[in-house]
Coordinates of C-alpha atoms in Angstrom, one line a residue:
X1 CA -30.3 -127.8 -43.1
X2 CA -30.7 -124.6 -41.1
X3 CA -29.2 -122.3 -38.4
X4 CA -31.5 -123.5 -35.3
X5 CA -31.0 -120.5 -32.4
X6 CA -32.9 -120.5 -29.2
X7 CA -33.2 -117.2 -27.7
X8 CA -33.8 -117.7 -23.8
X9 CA -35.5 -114.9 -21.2
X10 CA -38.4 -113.4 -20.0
X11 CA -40.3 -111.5 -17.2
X12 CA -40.2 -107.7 -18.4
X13 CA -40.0 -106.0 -21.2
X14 CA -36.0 -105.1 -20.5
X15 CA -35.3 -108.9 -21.1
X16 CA -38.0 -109.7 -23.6
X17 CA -38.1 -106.7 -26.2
X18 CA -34.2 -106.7 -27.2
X19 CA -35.1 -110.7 -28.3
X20 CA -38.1 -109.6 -30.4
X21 CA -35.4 -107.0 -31.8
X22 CA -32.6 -110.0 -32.6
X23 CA -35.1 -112.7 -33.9
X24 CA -36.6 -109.9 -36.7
X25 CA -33.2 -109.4 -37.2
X26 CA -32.2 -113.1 -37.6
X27 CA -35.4 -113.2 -40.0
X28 CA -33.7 -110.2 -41.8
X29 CA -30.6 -112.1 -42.6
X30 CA -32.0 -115.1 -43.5
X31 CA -32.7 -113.5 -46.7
X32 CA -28.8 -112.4 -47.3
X33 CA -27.5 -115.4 -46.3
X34 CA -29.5 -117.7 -48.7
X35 CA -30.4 -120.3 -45.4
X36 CA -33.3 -120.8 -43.2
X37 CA -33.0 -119.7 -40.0
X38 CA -35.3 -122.0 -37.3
X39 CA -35.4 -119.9 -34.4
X40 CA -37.4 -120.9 -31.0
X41 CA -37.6 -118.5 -27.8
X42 CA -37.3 -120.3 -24.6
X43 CA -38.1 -118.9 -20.7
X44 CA -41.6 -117.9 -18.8
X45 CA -43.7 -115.0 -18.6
X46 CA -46.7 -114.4 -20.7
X47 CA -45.0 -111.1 -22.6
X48 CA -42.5 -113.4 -24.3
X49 CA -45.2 -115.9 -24.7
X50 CA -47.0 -113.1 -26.4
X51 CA -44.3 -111.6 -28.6
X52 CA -43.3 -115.4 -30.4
X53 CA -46.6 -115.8 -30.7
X54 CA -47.0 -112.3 -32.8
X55 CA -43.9 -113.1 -34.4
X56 CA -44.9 -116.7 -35.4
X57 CA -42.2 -118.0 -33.7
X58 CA -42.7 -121.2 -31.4
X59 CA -42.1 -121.0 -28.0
X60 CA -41.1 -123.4 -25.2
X61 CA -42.1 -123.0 -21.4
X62 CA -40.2 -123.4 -18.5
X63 CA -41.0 -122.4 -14.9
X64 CA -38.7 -120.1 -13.8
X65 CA -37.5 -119.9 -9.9
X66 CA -37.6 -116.4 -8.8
X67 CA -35.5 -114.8 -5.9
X68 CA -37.2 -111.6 -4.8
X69 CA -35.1 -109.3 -2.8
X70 CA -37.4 -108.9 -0.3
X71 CA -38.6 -111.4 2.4
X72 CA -41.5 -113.5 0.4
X73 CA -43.1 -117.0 1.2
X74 CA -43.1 -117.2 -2.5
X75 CA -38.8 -117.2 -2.3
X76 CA -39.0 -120.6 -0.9
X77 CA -42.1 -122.4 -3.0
X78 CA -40.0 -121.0 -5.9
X79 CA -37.4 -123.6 -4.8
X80 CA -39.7 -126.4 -5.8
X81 CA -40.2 -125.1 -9.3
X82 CA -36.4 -126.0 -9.9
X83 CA -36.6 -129.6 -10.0
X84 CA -39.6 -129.4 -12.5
X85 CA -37.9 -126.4 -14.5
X86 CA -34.5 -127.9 -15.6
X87 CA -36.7 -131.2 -16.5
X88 CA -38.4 -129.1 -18.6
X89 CA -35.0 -126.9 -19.8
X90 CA -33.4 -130.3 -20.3
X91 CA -36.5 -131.5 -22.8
X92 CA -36.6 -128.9 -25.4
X93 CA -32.6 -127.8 -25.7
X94 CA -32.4 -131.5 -26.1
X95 CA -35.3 -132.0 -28.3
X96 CA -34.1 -129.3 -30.3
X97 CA -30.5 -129.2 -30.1
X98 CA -29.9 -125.3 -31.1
X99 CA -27.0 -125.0 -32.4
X100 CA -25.9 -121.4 -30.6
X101 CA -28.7 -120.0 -27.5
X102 CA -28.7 -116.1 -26.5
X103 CA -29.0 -115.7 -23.1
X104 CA -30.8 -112.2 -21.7
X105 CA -30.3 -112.5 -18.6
X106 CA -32.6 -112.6 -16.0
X107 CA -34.2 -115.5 -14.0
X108 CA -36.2 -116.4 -16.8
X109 CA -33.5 -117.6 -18.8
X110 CA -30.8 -119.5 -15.9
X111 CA -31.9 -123.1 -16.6
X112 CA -32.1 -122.9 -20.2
X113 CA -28.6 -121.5 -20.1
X114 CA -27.8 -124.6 -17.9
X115 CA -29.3 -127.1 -19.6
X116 CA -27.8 -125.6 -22.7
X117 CA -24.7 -125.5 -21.2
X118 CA -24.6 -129.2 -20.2
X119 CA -26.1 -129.9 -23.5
X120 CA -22.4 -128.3 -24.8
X121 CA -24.6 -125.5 -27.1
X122 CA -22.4 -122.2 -27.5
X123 CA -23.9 -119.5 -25.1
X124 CA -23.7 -116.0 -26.5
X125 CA -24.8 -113.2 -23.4
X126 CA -26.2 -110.0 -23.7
X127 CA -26.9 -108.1 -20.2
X128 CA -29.2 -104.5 -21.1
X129 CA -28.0 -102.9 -17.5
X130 CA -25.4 -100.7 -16.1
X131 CA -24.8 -103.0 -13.4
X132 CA -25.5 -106.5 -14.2
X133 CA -27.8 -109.6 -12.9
X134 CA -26.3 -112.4 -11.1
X135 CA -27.0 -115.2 -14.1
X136 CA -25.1 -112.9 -16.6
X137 CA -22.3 -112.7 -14.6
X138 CA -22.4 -116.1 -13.6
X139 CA -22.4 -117.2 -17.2
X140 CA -19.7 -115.0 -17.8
X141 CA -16.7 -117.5 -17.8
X142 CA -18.6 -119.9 -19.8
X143 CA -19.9 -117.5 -22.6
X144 CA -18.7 -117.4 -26.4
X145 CA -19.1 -113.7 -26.2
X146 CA -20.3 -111.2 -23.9
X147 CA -22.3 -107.5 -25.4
X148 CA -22.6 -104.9 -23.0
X149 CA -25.2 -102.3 -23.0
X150 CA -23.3 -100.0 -21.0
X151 CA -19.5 -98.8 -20.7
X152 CA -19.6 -98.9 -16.6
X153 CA -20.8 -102.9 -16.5
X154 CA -17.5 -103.6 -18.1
X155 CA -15.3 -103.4 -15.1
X156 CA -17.9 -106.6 -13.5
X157 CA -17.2 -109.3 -15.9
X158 CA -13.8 -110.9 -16.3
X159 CA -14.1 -112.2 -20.0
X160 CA -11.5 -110.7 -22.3
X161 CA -14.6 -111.7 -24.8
X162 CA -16.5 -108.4 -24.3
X163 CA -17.9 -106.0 -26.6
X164 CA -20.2 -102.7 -25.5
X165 CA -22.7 -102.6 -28.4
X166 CA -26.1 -100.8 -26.6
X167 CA -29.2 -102.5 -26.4
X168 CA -31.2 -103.7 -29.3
X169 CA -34.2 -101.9 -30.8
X170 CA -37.2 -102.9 -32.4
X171 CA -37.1 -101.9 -35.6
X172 CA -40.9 -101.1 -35.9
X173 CA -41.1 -98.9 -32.7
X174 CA -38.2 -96.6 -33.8
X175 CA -40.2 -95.6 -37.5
X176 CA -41.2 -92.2 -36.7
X177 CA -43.9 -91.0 -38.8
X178 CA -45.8 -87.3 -38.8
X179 CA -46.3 -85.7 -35.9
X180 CA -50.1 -85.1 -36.3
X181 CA -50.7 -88.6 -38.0
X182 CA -49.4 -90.3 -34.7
X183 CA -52.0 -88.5 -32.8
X184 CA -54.5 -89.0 -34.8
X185 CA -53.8 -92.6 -34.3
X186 CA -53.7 -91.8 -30.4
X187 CA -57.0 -90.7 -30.2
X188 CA -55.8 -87.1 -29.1
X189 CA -57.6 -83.8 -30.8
X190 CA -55.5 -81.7 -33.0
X191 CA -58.0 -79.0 -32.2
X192 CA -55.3 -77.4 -29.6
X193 CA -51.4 -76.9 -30.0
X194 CA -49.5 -77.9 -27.3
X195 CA -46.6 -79.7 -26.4
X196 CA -46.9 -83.2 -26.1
X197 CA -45.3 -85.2 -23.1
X198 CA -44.8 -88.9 -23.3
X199 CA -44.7 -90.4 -19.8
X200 CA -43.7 -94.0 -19.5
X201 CA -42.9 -96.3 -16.5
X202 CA -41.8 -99.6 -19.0
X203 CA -43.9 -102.6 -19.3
X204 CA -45.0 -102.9 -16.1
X205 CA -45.3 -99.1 -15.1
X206 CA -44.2 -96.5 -12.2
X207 CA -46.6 -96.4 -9.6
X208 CA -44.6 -93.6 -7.8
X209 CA -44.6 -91.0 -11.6
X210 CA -48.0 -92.4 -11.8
X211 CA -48.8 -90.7 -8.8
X212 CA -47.1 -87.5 -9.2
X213 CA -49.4 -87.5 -12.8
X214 CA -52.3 -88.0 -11.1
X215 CA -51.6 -85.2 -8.8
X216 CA -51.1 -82.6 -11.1
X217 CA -53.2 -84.0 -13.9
X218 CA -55.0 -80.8 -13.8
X219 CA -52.2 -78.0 -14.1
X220 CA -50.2 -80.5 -16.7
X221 CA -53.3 -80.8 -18.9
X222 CA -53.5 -77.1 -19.1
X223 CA -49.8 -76.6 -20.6
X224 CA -49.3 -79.8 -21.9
X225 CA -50.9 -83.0 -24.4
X226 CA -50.0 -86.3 -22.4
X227 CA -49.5 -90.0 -23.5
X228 CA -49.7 -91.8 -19.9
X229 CA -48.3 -95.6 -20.1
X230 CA -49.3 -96.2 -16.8
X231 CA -48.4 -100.2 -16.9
X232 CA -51.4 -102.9 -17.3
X233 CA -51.9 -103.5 -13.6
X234 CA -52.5 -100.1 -12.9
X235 CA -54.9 -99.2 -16.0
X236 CA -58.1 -100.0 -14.2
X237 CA -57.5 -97.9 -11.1
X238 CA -56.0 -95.3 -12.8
X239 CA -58.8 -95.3 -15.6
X240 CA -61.5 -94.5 -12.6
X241 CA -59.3 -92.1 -10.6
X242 CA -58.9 -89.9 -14.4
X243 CA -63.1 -90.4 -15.0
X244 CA -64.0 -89.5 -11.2
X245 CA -61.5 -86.2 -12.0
X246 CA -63.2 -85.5 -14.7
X247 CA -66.5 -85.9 -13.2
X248 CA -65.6 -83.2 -10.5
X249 CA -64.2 -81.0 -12.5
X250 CA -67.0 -81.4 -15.4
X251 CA -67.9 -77.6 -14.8
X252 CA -64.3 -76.2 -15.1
X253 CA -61.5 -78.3 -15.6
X254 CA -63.2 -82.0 -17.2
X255 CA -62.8 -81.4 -20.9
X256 CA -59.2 -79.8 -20.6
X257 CA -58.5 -82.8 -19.4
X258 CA -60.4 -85.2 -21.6
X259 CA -58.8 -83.4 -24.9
X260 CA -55.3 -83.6 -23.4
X261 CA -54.6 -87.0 -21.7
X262 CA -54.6 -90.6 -23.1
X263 CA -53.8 -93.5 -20.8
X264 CA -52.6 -96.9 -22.3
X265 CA -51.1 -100.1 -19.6
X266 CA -49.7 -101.6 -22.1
X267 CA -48.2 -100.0 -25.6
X268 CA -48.4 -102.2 -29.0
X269 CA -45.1 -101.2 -31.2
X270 CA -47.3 -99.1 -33.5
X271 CA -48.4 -97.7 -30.2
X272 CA -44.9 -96.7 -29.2
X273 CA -43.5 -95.4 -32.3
X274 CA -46.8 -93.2 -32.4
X275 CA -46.0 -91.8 -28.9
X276 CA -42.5 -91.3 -29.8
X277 CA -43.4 -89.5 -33.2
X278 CA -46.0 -87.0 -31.4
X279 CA -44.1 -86.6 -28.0
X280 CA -42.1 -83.7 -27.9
X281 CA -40.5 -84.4 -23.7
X282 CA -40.1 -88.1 -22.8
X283 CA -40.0 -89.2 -19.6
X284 CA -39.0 -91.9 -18.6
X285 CA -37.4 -94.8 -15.9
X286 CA -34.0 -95.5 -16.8
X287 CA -35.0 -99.1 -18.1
X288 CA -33.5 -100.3 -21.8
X289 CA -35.8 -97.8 -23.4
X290 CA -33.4 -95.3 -23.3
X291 CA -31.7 -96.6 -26.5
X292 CA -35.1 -96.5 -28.2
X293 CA -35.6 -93.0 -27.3
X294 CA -31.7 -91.6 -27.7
X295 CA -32.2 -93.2 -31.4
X296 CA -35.7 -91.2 -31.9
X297 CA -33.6 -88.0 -30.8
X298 CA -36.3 -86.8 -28.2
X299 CA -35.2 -84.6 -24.7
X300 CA -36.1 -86.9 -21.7
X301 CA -36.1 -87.1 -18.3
X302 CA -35.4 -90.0 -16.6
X303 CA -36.7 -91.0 -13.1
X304 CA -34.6 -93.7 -11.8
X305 CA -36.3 -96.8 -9.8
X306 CA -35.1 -96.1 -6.4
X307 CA -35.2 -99.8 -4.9
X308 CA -34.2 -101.1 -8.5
X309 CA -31.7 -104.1 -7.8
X310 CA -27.9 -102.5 -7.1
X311 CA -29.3 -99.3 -8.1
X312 CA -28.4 -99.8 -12.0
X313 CA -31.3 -97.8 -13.1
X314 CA -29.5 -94.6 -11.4
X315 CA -26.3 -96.4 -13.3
X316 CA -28.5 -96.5 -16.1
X317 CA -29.1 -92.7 -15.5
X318 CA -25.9 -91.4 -14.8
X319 CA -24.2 -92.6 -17.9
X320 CA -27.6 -91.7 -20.4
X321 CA -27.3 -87.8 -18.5
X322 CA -23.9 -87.4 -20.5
X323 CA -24.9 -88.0 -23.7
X324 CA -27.8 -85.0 -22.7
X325 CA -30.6 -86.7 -20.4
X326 CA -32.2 -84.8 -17.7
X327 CA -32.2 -87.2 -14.2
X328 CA -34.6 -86.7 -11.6
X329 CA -34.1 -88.6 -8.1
X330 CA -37.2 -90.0 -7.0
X331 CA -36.4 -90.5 -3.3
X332 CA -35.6 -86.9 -3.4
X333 CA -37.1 -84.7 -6.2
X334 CA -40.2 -86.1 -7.7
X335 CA -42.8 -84.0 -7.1
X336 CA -45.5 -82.0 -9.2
X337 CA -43.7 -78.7 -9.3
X338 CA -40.3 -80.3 -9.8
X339 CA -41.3 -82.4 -12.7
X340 CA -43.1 -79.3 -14.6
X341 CA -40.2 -77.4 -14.0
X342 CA -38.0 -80.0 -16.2
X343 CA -40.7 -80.6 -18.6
X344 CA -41.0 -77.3 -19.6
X345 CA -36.6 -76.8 -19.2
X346 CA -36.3 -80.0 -21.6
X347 CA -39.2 -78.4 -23.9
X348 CA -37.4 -75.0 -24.3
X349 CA -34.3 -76.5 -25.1
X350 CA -35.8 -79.6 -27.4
X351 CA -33.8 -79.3 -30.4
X352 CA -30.1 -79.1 -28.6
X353 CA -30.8 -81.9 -26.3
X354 CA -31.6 -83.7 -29.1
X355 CA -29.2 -83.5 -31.2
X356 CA -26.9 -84.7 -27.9
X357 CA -29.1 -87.4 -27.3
X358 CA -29.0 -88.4 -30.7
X359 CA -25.0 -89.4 -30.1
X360 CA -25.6 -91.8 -27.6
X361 CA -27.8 -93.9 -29.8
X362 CA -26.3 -97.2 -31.0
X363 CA -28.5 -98.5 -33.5
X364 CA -26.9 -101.6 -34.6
X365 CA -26.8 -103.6 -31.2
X366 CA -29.7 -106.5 -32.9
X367 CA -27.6 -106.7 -36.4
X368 CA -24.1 -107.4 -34.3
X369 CA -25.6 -109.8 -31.8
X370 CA -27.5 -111.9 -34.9
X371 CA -24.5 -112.0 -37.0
X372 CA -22.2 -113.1 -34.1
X373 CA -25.0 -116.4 -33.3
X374 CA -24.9 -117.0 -37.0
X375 CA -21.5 -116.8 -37.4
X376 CA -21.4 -119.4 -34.2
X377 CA -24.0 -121.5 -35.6
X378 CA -22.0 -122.3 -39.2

């Protein structure tokens, strides 16, 4: 016999990369405990599709509603999905009976939760935000136990079950190795010393700090080494805008620029822990990464999403700034001159802010949450 634990989400990287975190964890302790542990990931999207298929791990489909927050024809052919989804949620919780389900949160992972529910599988929630989503707080009542990312997202559930643990971490993109080694591995010259800026809108990228580096690509080169996760949608564009600069500035500016920049859409974990191991300034929306890079120690600046849903990314921001993060309003502040003000602040100052940082890393967030959906699954 064996522990069987379905881990159920999807969409962006907020809801999918904390489940890569737990199910290496739950392949950790299957060596401790001496007892297989079957694990399945359940939800839509093609990242999570992606990440059980790197981690060998199968992985069962089911369409996913969306509501968008904005007015959409695509809100109300989404309803039709829901019929055809639980069928499918219904199908493989039954099939496969898990004997505890983690639920991220997220739309991606409601009618697994339901069918689970119905099915009368233990639910265990985690919910990554400040302010949480609708399904985590609508599971709430029903949960086994609730984690909590942040302090402030306490005072919206009503479960005497909670426990504020961070957000887990992928071991792999946390392993900081020598500074020149990760650039090396970037693809960036070590020919010239400067500092080295890691700018990164999440999974699916920040078209507005996207812009802002584009602007200024040509002064920021000058002072600075960039890493530029621009998100994969916006690589191509992005890709020809950097050539056609480099082009027109061939005579005078083209191979400053060409020496100092690197763009990526998306970032493998090797990727990542190479970016946080040469960057120097982070920065950064306020998106679950901020436990990666509090635990890597780095100074970063965080640019909130401005339309993010009930504002938790300026939540998000707010709480990080105590424990030493710099926090930039978009609406208001992001422009060229602004951001290479705080680069260079957050530079200058590197080694207190983080040290700071540093204290509001919680490294242990995937360890609790596997032990608690073994423990449930005895």
């Amino acid at each position: 016999m064996s522990f069987r634990i379905m881990l159920s989400g999807g969409g962006s990287g907020g809801h999918v990369y904390p489940l890569v975190a737990v199910a290496e964890e739950l392949l950790k302790q299957e060596e401790l405990i001496g007892k297989k542990v079957d694990i399945r990931f359940i939800g839509d999207g093609s990242l999570i599709a992606d990440a059980a298929r790197d981690l060998h791990i199968p992985f069962r489909h089911v369409w996913a509603p969306k509501w968008r927050r904005y007015f959409s024809i695509l809100n109300f052919l989404d309803v039709f999905k829901i019929p055809f989804g639980l069928a499918q949620a219904f199908f493989h919780v039954w099939l496969y009976m898990p004997d505890v389900m983690l639920v991220k949160g997220g739309y991606a992972s409601f009618l697994p939760a339901l069918a689970a529910k119905l099915a009368a599988v233990p639910l265990i929630v985690h919910e990554s935000d400040s302010v949480p989503g609708k399904v985590n707080l609508f599971w709430d009542k029903h949960a086994r136990r609730v984690f909590l990312s942040f302090e402030h997202a306490r005072k919206y559930f009503k479960s005497d079950r909670l426990e504020v643990i961070g957000n887990p971490i992928r071991p792999n993109v946390i392993k900081l190795i020598d500074k020149a080694q990760a650039l090396i591995a970037l693809g960036i010259s070590l020919q010239e010393s400067k500092p080295v800026v890691f700018i990164s809108g999440g999974s699916q990228g920040a078209q507005s700090i996207n812009e802002v580096v584009l602007t200024d690509i040509v002064e920021m080169a000058k002072k600075f080494t960039i890493i530029h996760q621009c998100g994969d949608a916006n690589l191509k564009s992005i890709s020809a805008r950097i050539e056609q600069i480099e082009k027109e500035e061939q005579a005078t500016y083209g191979a400053l620029i060409k020496e100092n920049y690197r763009v990526f859409g998306h970032m493998t974990e090797d990727q990542m822990s190479q970016a946080y191991s040469a960057a120097d300034v982070i920065v950064s929306r306020a998106v679950s990464t901020i436990f990666e890079i509090a635990t890597v120690g780095k100074p970063v600046i965080l640019i909130p999403f401005k339309d993010a849903a009930s504002n938790h990314q300026m939540t998000n921001a707010l709480e990080f700034a105590q424990g030493g993060a710099v926090v930039i309003l978009e609406q208001d502040n992001l422009t060229p001159h602004i951001l290479m003000n705080e680069i260079t602040r957050a530079y200058e100052h590197r080694d207190e802010l983080g040290l700071k940082i540093r204290q509001f890393a919680r490294p242990d967030a995937a360890t609790i949450i596997a032990r608690e959906l073994l423990e449930v699954a005895k």
